[in-house]
Coordinates of C-alpha atoms in Angstrom, one line a residue:
Chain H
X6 CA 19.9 251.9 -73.5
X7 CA 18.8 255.0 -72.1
X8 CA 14.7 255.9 -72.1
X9 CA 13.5 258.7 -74.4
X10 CA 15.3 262.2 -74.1
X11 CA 13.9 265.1 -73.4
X12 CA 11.7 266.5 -76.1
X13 CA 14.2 269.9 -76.2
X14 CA 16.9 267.8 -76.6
X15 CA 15.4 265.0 -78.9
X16 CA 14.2 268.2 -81.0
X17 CA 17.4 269.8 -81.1
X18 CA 19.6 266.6 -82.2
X19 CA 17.2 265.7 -84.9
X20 CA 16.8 269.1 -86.5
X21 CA 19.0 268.8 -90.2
X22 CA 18.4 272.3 -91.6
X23 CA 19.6 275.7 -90.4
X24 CA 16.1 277.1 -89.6
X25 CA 14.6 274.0 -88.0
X26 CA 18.3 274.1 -85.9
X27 CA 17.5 277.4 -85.0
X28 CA 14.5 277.1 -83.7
X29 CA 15.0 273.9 -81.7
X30 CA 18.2 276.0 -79.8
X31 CA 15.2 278.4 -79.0
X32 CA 13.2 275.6 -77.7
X33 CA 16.5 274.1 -75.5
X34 CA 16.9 277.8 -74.3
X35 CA 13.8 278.2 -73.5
X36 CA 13.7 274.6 -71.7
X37 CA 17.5 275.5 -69.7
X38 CA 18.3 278.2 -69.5
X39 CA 17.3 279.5 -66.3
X40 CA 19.1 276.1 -65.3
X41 CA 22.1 276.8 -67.2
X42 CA 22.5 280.5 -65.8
X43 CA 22.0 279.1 -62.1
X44 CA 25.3 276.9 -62.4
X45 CA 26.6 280.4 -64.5
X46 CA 26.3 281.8 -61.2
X47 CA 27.9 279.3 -59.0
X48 CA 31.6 280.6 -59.2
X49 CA 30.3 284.0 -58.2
X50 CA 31.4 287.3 -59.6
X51 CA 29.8 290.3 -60.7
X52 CA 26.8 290.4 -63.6
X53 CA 29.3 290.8 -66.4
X54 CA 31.7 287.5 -65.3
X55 CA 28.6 285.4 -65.0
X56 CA 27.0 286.2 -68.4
X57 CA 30.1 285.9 -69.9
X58 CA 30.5 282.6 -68.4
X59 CA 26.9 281.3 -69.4
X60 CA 28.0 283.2 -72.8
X61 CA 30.8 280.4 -73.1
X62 CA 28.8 277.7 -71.5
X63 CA 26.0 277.8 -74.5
X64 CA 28.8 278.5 -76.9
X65 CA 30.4 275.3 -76.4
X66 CA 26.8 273.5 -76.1
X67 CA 26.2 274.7 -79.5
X68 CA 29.8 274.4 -81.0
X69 CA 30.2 271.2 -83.3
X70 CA 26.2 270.3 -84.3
X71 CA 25.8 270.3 -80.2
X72 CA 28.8 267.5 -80.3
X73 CA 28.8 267.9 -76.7
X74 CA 25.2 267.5 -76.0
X75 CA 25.5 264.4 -78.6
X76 CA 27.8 263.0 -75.6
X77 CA 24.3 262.8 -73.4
X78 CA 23.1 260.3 -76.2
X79 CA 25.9 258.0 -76.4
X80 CA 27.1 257.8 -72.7
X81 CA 25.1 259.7 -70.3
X82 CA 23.5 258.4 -68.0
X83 CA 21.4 259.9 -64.8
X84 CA 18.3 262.7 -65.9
X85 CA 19.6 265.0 -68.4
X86 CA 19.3 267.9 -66.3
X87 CA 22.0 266.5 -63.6
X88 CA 24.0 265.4 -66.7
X89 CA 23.5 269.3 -67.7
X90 CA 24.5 270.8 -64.9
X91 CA 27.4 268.8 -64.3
X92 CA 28.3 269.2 -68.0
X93 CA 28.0 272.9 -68.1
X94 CA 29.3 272.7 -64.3
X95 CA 32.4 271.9 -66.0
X96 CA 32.4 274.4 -69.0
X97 CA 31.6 277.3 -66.4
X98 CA 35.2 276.4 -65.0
X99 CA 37.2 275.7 -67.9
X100 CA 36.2 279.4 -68.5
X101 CA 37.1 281.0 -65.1
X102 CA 40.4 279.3 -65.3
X103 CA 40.9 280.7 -68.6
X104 CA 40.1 283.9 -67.5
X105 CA 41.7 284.0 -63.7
X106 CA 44.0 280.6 -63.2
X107 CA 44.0 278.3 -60.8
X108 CA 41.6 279.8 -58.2
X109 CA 43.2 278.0 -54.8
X110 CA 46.8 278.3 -53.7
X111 CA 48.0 275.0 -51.6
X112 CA 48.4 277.5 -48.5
X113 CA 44.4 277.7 -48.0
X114 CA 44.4 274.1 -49.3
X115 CA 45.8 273.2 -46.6
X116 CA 44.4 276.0 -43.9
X117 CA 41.0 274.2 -45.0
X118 CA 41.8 270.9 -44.3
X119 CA 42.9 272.3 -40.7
X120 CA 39.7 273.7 -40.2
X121 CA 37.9 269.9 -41.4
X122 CA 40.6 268.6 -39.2
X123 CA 39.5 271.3 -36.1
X124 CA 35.6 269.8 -36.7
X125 CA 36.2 266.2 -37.1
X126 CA 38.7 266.1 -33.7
X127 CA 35.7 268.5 -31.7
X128 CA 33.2 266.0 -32.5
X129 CA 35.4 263.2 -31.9
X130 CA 36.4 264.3 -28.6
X131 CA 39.7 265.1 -29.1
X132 CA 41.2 268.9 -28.3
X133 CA 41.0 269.9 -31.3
X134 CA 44.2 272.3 -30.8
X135 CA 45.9 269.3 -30.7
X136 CA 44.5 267.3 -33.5
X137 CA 45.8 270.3 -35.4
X138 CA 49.2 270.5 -35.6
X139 CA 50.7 274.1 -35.3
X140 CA 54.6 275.4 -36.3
X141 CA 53.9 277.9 -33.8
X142 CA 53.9 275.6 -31.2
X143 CA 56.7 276.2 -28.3
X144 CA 56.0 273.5 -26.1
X145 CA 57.7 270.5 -27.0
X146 CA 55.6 267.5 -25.3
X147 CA 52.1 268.7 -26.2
X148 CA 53.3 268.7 -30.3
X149 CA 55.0 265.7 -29.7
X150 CA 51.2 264.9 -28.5
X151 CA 49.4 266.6 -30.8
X152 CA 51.3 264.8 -33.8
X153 CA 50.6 261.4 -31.8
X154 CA 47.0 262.3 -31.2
X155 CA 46.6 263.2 -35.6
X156 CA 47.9 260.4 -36.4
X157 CA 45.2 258.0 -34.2
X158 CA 42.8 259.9 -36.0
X159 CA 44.1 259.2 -39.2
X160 CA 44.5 255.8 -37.9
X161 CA 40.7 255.6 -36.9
X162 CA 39.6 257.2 -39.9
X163 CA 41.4 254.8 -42.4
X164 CA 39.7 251.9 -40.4
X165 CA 36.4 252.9 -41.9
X166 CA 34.8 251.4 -44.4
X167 CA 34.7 254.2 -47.6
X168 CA 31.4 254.8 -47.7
X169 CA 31.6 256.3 -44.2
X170 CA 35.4 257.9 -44.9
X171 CA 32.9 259.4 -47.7
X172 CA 30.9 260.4 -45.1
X173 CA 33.0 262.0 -42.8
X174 CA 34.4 263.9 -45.9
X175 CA 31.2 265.4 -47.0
X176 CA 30.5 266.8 -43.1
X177 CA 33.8 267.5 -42.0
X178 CA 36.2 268.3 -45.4
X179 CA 33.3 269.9 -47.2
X180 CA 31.2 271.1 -44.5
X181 CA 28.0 270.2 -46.5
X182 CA 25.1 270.0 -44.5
X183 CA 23.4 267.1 -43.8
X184 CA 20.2 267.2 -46.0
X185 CA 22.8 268.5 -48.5
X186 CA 24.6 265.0 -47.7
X187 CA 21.8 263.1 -47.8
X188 CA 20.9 264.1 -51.2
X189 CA 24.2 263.4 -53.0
X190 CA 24.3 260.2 -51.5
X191 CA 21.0 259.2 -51.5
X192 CA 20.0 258.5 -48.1
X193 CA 16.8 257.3 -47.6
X194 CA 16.1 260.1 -45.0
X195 CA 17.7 262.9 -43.2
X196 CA 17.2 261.7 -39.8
X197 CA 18.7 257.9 -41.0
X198 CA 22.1 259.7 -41.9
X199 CA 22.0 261.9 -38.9
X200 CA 21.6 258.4 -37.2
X201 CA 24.4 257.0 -39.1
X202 CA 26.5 260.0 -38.4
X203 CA 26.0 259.3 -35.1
X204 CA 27.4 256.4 -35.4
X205 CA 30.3 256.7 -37.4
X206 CA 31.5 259.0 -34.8
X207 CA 30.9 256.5 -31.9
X208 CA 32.9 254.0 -34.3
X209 CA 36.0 256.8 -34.1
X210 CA 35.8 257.3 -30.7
X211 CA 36.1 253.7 -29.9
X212 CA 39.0 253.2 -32.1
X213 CA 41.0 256.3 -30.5
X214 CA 40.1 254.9 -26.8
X215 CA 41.4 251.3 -28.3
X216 CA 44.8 253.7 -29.2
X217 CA 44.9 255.0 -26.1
X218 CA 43.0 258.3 -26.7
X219 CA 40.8 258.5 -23.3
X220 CA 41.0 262.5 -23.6
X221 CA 42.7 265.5 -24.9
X222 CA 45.7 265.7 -22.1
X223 CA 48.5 265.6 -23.4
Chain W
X193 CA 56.2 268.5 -39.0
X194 CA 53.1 266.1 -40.1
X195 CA 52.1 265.8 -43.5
X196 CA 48.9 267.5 -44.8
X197 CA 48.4 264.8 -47.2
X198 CA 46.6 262.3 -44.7
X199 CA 43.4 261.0 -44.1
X200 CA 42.2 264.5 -45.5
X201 CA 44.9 263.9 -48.3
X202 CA 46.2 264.2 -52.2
X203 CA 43.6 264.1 -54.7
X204 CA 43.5 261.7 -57.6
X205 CA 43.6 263.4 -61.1
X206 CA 42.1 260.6 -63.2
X207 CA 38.1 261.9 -62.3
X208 CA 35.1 260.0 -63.1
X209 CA 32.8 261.3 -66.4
X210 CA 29.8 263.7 -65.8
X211 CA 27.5 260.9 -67.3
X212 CA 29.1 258.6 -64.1
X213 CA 28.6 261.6 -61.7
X214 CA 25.5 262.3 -63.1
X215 CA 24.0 258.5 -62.8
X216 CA 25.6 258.5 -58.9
X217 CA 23.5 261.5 -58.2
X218 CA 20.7 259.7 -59.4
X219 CA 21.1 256.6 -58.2
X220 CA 21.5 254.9 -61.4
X221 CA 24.7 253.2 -60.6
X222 CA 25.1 249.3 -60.6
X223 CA 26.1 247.5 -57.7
X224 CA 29.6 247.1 -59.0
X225 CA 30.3 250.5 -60.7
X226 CA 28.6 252.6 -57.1
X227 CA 31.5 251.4 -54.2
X228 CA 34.3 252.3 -56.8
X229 CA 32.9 256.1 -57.1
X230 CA 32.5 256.4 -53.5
X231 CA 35.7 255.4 -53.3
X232 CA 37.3 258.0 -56.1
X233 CA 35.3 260.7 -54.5
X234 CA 36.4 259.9 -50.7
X235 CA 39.6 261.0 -52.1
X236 CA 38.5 263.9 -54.6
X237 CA 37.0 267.3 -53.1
X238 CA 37.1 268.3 -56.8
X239 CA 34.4 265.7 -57.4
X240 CA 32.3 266.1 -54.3
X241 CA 32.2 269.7 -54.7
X242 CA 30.9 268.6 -58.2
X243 CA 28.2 266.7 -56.8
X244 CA 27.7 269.7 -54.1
X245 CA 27.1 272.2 -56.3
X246 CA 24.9 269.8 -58.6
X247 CA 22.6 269.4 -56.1
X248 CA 22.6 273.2 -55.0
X249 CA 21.3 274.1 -58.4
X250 CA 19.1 271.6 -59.0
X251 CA 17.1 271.9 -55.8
X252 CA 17.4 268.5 -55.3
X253 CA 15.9 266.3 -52.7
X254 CA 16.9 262.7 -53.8
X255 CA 17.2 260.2 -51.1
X256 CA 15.6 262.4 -48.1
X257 CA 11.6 261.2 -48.0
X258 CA 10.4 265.0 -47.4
X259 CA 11.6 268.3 -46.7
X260 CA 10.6 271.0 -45.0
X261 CA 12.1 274.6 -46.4
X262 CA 11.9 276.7 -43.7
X263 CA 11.6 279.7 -45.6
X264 CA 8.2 278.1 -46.8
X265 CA 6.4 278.6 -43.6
X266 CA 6.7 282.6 -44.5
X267 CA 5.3 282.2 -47.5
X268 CA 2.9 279.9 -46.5
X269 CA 0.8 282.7 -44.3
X270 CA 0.9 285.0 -47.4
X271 CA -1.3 282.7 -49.2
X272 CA -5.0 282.6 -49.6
X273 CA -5.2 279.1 -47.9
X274 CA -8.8 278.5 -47.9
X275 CA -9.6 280.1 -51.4
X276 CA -7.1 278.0 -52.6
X277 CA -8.4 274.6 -52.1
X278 CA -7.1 271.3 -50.8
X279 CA -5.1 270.5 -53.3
X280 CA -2.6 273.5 -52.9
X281 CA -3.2 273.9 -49.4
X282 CA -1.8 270.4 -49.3
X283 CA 1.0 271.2 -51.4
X284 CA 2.0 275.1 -49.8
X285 CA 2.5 273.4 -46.8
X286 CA 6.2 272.5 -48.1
X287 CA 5.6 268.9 -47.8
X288 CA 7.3 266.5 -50.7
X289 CA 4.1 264.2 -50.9
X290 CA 4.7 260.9 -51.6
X291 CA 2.6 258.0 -50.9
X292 CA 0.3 255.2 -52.9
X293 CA -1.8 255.8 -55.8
X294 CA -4.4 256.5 -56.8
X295 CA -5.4 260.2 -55.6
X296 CA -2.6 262.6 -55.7
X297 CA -5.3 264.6 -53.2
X298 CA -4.4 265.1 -49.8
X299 CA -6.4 262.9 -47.1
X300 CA -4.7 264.4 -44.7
X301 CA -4.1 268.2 -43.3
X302 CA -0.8 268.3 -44.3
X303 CA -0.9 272.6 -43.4
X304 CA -0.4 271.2 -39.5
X305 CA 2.1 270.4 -38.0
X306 CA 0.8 267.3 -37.2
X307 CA -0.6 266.8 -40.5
X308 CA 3.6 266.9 -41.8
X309 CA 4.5 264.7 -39.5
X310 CA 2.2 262.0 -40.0
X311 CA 2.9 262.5 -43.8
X312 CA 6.8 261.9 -43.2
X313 CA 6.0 259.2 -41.2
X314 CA 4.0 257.4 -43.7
X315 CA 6.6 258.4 -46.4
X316 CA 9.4 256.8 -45.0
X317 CA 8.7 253.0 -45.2
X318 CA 6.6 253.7 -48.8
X319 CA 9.7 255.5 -50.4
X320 CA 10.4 253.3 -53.3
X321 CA 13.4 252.6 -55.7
X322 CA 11.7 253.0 -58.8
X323 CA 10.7 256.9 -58.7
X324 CA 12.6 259.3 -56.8
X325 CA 10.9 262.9 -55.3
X326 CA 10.3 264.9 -58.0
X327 CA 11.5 268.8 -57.8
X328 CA 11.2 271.9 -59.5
X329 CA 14.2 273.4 -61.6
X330 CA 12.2 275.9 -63.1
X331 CA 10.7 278.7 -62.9
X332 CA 11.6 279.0 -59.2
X333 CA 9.4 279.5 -56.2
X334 CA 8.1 282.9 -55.9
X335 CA 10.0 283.8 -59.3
X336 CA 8.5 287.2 -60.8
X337 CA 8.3 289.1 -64.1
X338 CA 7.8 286.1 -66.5
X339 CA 6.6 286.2 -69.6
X340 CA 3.5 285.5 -71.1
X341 CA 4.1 282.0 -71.8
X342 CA 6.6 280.5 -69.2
X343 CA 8.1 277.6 -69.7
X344 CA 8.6 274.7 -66.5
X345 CA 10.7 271.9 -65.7
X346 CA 11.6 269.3 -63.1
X347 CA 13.3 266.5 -62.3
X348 CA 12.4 263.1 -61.2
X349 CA 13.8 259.8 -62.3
X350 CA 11.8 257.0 -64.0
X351 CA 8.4 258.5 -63.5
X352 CA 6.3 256.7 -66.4
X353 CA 4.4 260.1 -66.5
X354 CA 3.9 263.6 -65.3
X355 CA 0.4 265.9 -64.6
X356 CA 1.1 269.4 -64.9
X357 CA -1.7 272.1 -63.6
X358 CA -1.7 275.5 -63.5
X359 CA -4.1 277.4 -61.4
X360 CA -5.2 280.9 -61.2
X361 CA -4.4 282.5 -57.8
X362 CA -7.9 281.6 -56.5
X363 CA -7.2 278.1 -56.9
X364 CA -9.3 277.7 -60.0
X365 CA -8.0 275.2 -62.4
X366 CA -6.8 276.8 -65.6
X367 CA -4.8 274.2 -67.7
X368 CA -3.5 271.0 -66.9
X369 CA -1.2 268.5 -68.8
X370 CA -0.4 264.8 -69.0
X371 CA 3.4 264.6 -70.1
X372 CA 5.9 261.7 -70.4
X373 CA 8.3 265.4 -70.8
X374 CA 10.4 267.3 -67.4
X375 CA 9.9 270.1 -69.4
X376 CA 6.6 271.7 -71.0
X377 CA 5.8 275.2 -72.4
X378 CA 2.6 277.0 -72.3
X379 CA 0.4 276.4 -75.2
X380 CA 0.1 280.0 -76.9
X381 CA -4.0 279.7 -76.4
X382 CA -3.4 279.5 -72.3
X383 CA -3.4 283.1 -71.9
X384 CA -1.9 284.9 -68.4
X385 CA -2.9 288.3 -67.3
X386 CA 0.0 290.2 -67.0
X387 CA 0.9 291.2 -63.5
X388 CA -1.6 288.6 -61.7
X389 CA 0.3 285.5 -59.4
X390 CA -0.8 281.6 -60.9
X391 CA 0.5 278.3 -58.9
X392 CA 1.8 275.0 -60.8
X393 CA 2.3 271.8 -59.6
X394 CA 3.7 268.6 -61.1
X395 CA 2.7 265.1 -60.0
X396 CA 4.8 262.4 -61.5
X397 CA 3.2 259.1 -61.4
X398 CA 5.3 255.5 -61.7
X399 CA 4.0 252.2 -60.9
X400 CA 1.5 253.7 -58.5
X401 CA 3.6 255.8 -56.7
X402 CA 2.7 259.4 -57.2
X403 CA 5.2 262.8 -55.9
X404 CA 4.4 265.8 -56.3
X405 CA 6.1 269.3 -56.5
X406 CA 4.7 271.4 -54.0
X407 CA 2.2 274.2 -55.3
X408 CA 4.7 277.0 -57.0
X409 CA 4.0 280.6 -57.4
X410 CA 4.9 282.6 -60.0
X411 CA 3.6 286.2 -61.2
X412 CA 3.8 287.4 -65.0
X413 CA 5.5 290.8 -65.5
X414 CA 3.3 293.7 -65.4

């Protein structure tokens, strides 16, 4: 059972008549919505797109006696506010798809993971134009290489445990910073997950000099 | 020609709830339920970027015992340091306090360099499960053109309570608050002067463990 909500919120679920409903909304606008147009903002666009998505966001808040805010209640867990934000995270997309589809094509899908891959193979001391893997590529041996040399690294990466293949995601896939990193997964410091990055690379490198890796010549 | 799906590979489509996100953000997982996310969002960008932007927005610092903004330092010379007092020359120095109970008050000079330091450095083995670092979501840092009666929140998990104060630009103390609340509104009898700066700072106090917010500026419209 969850602790006691948020007064806003508490306020705003317990109101029964339309002018008491009213002015709790004020009171949960008043409380979020700065918070609520922040995550509004996050997909970007000009002043119009992003007030029309915070537009939609509150609308759906509202819709239904605040059925979705109800949800927090019932089921939610973590402070309301990262519950919000997640929640309204979510209605900020449903509305940009709506409006403008899908927003990534499986071509920059897959140019993005190249560039993760380009990171990950630098740091782990491979040549990284080999890690990658290019159609473009005339010479026979080195992509015969190159495949052989992706493949230890996926090798070396699927021998880690998944809290550091989580790791290596978040800094190589995602590119997120390390503080960023440390406060998603909730390091106990910056410097102990730089540390631990550290080592998780020192882990890779071993296992690719176990495969045979010693450097990037083909 | 290799395929892309690989280590960096296919996503799953079956994604945990926002509730389940939002307790792994906060640490509120159990033992059991915690691995199997991590797992899920080794595999799901569409998740992590979840989580990424989460913590983008809410100015998070959960987990990491302080941190420095950089952009802090700048502001930091702008400000009346001395007339401002210890308290919020502890707290402009852009240093996530957190250490033992009972005085909130700095007993150190946290405005050095040194001072920071030795403040992370005692952090670090004191940081404790049951109250994360409390941080500001609103009104932001430096925000301008509120209105006369602004309203603030924060987050911090499992504080048992929160001390609000707001203080003139001089330092003088002008309201405080004791609040179980992340969120509080200024009574209508606390009156602001329109186009004059004020600071607030929220300490959040659980089982004698005390964080604070660093001092935040904010100046009413004109």
């Amino acid at each position: 059972m969850r602790g006691a909500l948020p007064a806003p919120l508490s306020s705003l679920l317990a109101a029964r008549d339309p002018g008491s409903r009213e002015e709790a909304w004020a009171a949960f606008l008043s409380a979020y919505s700065t918070l609520i147009m922040r995550v509004a903002r996050l997909l970007g666009g000009d002043a119009d797109a992003v007030m029309d998505r915070y537009a939609f966001a509150l609308d759906q808040l509202r819709r239904d006696d605040c059925k979705r805010l109800r949800r927090y209640t019932g089921d939610g867990r973590g402070e309301f506010t990262t519950w919000l934000v997640l929640v309204v995270r979510r209605l900020c997309l449903d509305e940009y798809r709506h409006r403008y589809g899908r927003a990534q094509s499986d071509a920059s899908d897959v140019a993005e993971r190249h560039v993760a891959r380009r990171r990950l193979a630098d740091l782990a001391g491979i040549d990284p134009e080999l890690a990658e893997v290019s159609d473009e590529n005339d010479d026979a041996d080195a992509g015969i290489r190159a495949v052989e040399l992706s493949a230890a690294l996926d090798a070396a990466i699927s021998r880690l445990d998944v809290s550091d293949r989580l790791l290596v995601r978040l800094r190589f896939q995602d590119g997120l910073s390390v503080p960023t990193i440390a406060r998603i997964i909730r390091a106990p410091s910056v410097a102990q997950l730089y540390r631990r990055l550290e080592r998780v690379l020192e882990s890779l490198r071993a296992t690719l000099r176990e495969a045979g890796v010693e450097d990037s010549v083909p | 020609m290799p395929n892309p799906s690989d280590a960096f590979g296919v996503e799953p489509t079956d994604h945990p709830s926002e509730s389940t996100l939002a307790a792994f953000l906060d640490g509120e997982l159990g033992t059991n339920e915690r691995p199997q996310v991590e797992a899920h969002l080794e595999k799901c960008a569409t998740c992590r970027r979840a989580l990424a932007d989460a913590v983008d927005v809410l100015g998070a610092s959960t987990g990491a015992a302080s941190t420095v903004e950089p952009a802090l330092s700048t502001r930091r010379r702008r400000v009346p340091m001395l007339a401002i007092g210890m308290v919020l020359a502890a707290s402009v120095a852009g240093v996530m306090v957190l250490r033992r109970a009972p005085s909130p008050l700095a007993d150190v000079d946290e405005s050095s360099a040194e001072g920071e330091a030795r403040l992370r450095d005692a952090a670090q083995p004191t940081l404790d499960e049951r109250i994360s670092q409390i941080s500001v979501i609103a009104p932001p840092n430096g925000a301008e053109r509120l209105g006369e009666h602004p309203s603030f929140a924060w987050r911090s998990a499992k504080a048992d309570h929160y001390s609000f104060r707001l203080l003139t630009e001089d330092g003088t103390a002008l309201w405080s608050n004791e609040t179980a609340d992340t969120t509080l509104t200024l009574p209508s009898h606390v009156r602001l002067e329109r186009g004059r700066s004020y600071f607030w700072r929220v300490d959040a106090l659980a089982a004698g463990i005390v964080a604070s917010t660093r001092a935040q500026r904010f100046t009413v419209s004109p």
